[in-house]
mmCIF file of C-alpha atoms in Angstrom:
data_model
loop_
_atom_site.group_PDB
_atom_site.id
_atom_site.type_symbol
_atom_site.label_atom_id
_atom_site.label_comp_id
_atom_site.label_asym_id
_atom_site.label_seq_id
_atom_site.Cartn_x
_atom_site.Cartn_y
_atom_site.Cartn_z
ATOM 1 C CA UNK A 364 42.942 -38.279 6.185
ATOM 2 C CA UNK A 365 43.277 -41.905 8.011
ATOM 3 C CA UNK A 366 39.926 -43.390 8.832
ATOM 4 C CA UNK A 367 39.384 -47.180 10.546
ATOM 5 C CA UNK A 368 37.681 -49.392 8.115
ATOM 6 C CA UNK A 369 35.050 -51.686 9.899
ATOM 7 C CA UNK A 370 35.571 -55.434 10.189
ATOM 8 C CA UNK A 371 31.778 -55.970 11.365
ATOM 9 C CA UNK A 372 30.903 -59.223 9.919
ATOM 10 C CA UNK A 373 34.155 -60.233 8.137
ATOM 11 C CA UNK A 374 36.042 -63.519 9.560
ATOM 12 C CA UNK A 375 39.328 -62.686 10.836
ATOM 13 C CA UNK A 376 40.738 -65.874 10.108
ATOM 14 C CA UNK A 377 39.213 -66.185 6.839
ATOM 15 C CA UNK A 378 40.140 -62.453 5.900
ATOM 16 C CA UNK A 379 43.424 -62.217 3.948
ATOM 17 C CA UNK A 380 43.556 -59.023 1.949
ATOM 18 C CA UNK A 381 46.296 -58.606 -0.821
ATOM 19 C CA UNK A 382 45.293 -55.759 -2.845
ATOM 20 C CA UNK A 383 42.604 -52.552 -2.340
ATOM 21 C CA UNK A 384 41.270 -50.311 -5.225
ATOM 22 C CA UNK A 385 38.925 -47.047 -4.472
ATOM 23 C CA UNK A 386 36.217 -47.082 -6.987
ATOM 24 C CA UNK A 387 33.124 -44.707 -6.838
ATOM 25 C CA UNK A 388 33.699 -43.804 -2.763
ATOM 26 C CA UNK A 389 34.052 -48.004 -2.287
ATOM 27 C CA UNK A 390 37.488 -49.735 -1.393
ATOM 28 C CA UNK A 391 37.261 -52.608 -3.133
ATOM 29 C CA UNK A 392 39.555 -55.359 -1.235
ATOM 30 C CA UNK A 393 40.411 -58.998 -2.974
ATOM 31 C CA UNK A 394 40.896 -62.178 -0.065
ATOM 32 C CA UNK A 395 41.630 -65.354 -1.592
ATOM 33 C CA UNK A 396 38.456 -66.035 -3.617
ATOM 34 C CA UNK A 397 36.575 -63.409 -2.282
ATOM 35 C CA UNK A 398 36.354 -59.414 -3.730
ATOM 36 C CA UNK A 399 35.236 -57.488 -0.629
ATOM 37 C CA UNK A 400 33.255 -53.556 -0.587
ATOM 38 C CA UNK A 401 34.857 -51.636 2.378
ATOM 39 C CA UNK A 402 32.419 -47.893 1.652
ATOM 40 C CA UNK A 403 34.324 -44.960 2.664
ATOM 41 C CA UNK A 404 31.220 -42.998 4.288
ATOM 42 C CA UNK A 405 31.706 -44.442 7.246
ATOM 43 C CA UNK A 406 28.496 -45.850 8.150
ATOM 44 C CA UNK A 407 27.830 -48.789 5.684
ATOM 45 C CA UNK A 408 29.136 -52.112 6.867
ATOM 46 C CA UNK A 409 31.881 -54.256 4.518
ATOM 47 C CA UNK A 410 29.790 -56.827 2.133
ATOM 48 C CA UNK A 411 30.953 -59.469 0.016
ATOM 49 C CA UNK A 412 30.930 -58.482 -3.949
ATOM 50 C CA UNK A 413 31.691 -61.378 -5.384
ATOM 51 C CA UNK A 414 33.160 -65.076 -4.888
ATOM 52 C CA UNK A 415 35.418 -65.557 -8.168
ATOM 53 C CA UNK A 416 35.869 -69.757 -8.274
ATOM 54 C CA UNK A 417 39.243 -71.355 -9.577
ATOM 55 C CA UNK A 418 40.984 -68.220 -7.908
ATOM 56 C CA UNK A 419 43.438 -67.111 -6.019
ATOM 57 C CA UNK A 420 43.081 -63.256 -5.971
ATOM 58 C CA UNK A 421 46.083 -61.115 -5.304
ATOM 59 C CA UNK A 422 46.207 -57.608 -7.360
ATOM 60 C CA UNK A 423 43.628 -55.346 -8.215
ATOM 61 C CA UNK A 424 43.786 -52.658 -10.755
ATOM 62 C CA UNK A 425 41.470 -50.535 -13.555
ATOM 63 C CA UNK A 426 41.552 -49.319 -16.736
ATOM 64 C CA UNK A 427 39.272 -46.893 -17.392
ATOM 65 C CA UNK A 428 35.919 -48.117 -16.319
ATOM 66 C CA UNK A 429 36.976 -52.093 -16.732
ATOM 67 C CA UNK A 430 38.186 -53.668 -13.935
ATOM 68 C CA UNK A 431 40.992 -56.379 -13.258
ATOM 69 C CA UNK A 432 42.278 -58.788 -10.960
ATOM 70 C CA UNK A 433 44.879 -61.162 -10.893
ATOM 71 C CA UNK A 434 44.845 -64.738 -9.824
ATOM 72 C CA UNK A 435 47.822 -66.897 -9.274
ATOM 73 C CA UNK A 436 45.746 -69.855 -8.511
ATOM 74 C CA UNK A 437 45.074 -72.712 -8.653
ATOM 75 C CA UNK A 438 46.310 -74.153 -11.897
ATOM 76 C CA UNK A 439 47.592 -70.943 -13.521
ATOM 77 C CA UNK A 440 48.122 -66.779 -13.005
ATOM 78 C CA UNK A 441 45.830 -65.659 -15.088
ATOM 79 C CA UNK A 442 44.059 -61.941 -15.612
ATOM 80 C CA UNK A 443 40.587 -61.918 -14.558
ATOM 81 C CA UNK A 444 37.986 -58.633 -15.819
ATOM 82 C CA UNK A 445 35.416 -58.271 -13.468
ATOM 83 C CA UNK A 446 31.969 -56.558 -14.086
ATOM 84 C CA UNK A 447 29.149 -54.664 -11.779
ATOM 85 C CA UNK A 448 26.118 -56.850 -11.996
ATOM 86 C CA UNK A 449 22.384 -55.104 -11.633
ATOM 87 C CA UNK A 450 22.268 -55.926 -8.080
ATOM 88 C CA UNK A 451 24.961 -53.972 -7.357
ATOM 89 C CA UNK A 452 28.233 -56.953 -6.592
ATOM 90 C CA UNK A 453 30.487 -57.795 -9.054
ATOM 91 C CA UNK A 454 31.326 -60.863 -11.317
ATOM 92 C CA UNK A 455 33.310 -62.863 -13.854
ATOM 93 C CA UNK A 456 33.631 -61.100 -17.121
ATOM 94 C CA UNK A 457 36.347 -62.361 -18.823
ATOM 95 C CA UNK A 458 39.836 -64.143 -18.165
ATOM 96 C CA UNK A 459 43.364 -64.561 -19.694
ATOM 97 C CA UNK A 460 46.728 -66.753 -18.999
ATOM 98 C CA UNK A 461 49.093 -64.974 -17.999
ATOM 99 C CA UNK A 462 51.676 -67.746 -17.010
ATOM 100 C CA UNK A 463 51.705 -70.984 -15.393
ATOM 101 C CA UNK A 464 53.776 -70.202 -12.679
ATOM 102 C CA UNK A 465 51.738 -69.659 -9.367
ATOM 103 C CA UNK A 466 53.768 -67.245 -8.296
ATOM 104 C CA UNK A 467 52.543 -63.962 -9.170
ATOM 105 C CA UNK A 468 51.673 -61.092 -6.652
ATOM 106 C CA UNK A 469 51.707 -57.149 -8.399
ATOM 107 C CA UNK A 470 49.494 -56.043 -10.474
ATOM 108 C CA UNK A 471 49.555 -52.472 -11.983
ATOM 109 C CA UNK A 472 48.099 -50.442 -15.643
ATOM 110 C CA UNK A 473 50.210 -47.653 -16.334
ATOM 111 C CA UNK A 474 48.602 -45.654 -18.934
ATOM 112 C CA UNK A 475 50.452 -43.670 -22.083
ATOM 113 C CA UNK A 476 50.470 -40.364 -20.570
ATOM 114 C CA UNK A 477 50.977 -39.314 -24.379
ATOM 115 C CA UNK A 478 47.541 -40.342 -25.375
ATOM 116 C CA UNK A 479 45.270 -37.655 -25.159
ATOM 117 C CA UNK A 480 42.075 -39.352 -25.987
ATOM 118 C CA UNK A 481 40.617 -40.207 -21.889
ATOM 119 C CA UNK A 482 37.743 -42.282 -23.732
ATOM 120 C CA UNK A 483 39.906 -44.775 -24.469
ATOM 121 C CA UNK A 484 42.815 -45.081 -21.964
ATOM 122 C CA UNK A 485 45.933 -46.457 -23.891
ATOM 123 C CA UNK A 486 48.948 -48.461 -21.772
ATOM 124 C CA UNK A 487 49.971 -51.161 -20.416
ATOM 125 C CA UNK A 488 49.856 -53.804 -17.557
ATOM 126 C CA UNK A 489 52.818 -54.629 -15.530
ATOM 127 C CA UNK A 490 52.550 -57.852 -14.081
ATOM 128 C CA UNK A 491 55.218 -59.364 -11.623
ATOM 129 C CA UNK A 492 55.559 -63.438 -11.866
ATOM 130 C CA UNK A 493 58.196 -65.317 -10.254
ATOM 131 C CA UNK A 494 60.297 -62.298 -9.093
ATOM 132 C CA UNK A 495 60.550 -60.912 -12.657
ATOM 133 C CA UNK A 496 58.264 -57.902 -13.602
ATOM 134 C CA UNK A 497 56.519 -58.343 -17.100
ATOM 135 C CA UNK A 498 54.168 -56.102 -19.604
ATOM 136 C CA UNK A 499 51.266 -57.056 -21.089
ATOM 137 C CA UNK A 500 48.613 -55.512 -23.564
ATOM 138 C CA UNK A 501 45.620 -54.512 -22.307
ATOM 139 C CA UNK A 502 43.011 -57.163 -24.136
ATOM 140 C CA UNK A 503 40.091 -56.464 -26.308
ATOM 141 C CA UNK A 504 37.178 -57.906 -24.669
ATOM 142 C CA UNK A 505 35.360 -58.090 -28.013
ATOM 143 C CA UNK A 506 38.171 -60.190 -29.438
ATOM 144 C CA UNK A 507 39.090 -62.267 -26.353
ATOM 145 C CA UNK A 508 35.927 -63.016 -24.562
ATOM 146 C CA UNK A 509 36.798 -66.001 -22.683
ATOM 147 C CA UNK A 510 35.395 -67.960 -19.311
ATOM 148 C CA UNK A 511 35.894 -70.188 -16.756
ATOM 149 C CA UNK A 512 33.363 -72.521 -17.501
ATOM 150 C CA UNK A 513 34.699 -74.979 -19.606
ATOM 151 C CA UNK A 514 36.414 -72.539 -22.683
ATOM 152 C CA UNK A 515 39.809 -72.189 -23.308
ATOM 153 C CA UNK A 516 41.380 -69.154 -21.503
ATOM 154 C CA UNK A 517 43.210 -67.488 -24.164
ATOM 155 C CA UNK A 518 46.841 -65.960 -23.117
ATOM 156 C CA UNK A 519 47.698 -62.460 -22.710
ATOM 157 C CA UNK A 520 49.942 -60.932 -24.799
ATOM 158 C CA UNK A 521 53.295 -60.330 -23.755
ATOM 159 C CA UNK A 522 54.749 -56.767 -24.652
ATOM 160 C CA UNK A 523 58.059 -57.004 -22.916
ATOM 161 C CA UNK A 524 60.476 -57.460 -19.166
ATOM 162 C CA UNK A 525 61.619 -55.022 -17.017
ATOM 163 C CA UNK A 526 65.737 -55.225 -15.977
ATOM 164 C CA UNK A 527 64.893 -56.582 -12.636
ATOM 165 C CA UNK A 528 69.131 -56.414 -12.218
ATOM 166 C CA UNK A 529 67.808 -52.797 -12.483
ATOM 167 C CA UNK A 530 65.117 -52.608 -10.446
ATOM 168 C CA UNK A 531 66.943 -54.856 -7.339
ATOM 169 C CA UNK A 532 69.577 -52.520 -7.157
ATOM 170 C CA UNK A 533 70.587 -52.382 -3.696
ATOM 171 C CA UNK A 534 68.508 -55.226 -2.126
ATOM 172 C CA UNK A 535 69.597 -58.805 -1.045
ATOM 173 C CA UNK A 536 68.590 -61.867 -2.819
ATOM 174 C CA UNK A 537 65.746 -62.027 0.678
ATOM 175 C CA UNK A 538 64.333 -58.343 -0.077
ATOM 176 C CA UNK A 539 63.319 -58.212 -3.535
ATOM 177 C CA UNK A 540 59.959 -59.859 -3.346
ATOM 178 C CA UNK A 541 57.366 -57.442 -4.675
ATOM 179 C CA UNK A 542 53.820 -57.503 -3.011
ATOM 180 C CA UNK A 543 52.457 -54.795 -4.850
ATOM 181 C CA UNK A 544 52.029 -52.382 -7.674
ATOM 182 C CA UNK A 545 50.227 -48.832 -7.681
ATOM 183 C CA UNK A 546 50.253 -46.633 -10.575
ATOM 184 C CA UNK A 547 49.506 -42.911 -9.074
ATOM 185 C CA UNK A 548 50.611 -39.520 -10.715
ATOM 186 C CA UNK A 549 52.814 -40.970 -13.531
ATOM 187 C CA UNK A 550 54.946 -42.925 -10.983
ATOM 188 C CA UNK A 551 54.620 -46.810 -10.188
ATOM 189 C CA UNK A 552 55.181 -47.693 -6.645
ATOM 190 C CA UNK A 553 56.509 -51.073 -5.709
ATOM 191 C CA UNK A 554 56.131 -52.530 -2.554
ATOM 192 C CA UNK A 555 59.143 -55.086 -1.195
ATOM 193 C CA UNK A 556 57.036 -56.069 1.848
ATOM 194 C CA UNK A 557 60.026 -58.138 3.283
ATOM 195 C CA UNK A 558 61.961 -55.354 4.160
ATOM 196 C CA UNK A 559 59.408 -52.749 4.154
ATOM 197 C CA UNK A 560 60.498 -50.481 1.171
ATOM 198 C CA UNK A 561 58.668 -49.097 -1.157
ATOM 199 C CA UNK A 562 60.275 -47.857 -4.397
ATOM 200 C CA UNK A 563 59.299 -45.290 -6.799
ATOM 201 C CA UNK A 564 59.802 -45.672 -10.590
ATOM 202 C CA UNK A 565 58.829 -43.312 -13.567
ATOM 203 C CA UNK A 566 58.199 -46.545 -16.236
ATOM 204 C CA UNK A 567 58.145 -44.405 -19.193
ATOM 205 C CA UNK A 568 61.425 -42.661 -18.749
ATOM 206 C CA UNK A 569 62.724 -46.840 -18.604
ATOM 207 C CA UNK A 570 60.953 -47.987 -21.308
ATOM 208 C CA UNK A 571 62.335 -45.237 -23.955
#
């Protein structure tokens, strides 16, 4: 099922979406600074969640009930947790370095299918910066509480790289951009927006 999401009170020119995430019957959308609620009943109009500052939004992902978003602006990329607030938008949790290059774009978690405890989801994330797909731990928030206001943001731990010779087989040096990441069904989809391709990969078959 296709259904037309409103625009009713959204700035085109202001509106640049780079990543969507359904949560609880809500597509959540990040735009530059902004996270955005698009409801999927059909009836309620698009809102403004939250306005993240020192950010440059441009995945969106979850593990388990947290919530993540990645920034490639403007000093660093960094990994940002957001959190529902009582009023019902979102905000700042948490955030980690992830590199400083400002050029990252996909953002996926691609769980251990071989855990069997759902209570505590068990994987990785799978980051791409500067062309070159990375994994990361997913952080303790009770170890790594950090801000933007003034604290040191504390790096994320790198796990490992993907063979990007690998994973570029068959495109030109012009097509191997990656946009996007989405984790669905044990398979990781990668989106090479210059060409329009999207590419299917089983990660855990790779990584063994």
């Amino acid at each position: 099922k296709c259904v037309m999401q409103s625009m009713a009170g959204i700035h085109p020119l202001e509106y640049q979406p780079s990543d969507a995430l359904v949560v609880n019957n809500t597509l959540l959308v990040v735009s530059n600074q902004q996270v955005m609620s698009h409801p999927l009943d059909g009836e309620t109009r698009p809102s403004q969640l939250a306005e993240i500052p020192n950010s440059d939004l441009e995945g969106l992902t979850r593990v388990g009930d947290r919530i993540f978003a990645l920034s490639e602006g403007p000093q660093q990329t960094e990994l940002i947790e957001l959190a529902w607030t009582a009023g019902g938008g979102m905000e700042e949790k948490a955030r980690w370095k992830v590199s400083d290059s400002l050029q990252a774009e996909g953002l996926a978690f691609v769980p251990d299918l071989r855990n069997d405890d759902s209570s505590k989801p068990q994987g990785r994330f799978y980051i791409d910066v500067d062309g070159a797909i990375h994994t990361f731990a997913v952080p303790d928030l009770e170890v790594n509480v950090t801000s933007s206001n003034g604290t040191e943001v504390l790096p994320l731990l790198h796990l490992s790289s993907i063979n990007m010779k690998l994973i570029n087989q068959g495109l030109n040096s012009s097509s191997t951009k990656i946009s996007g990441m989405y984790f669905f069904e044990g398979v990781t989809y990668l989106l090479h927006d210059n060409v329009e391709i999207i590419r299917a990969w089983d990660f855990e078959v790779v990584m063994q």
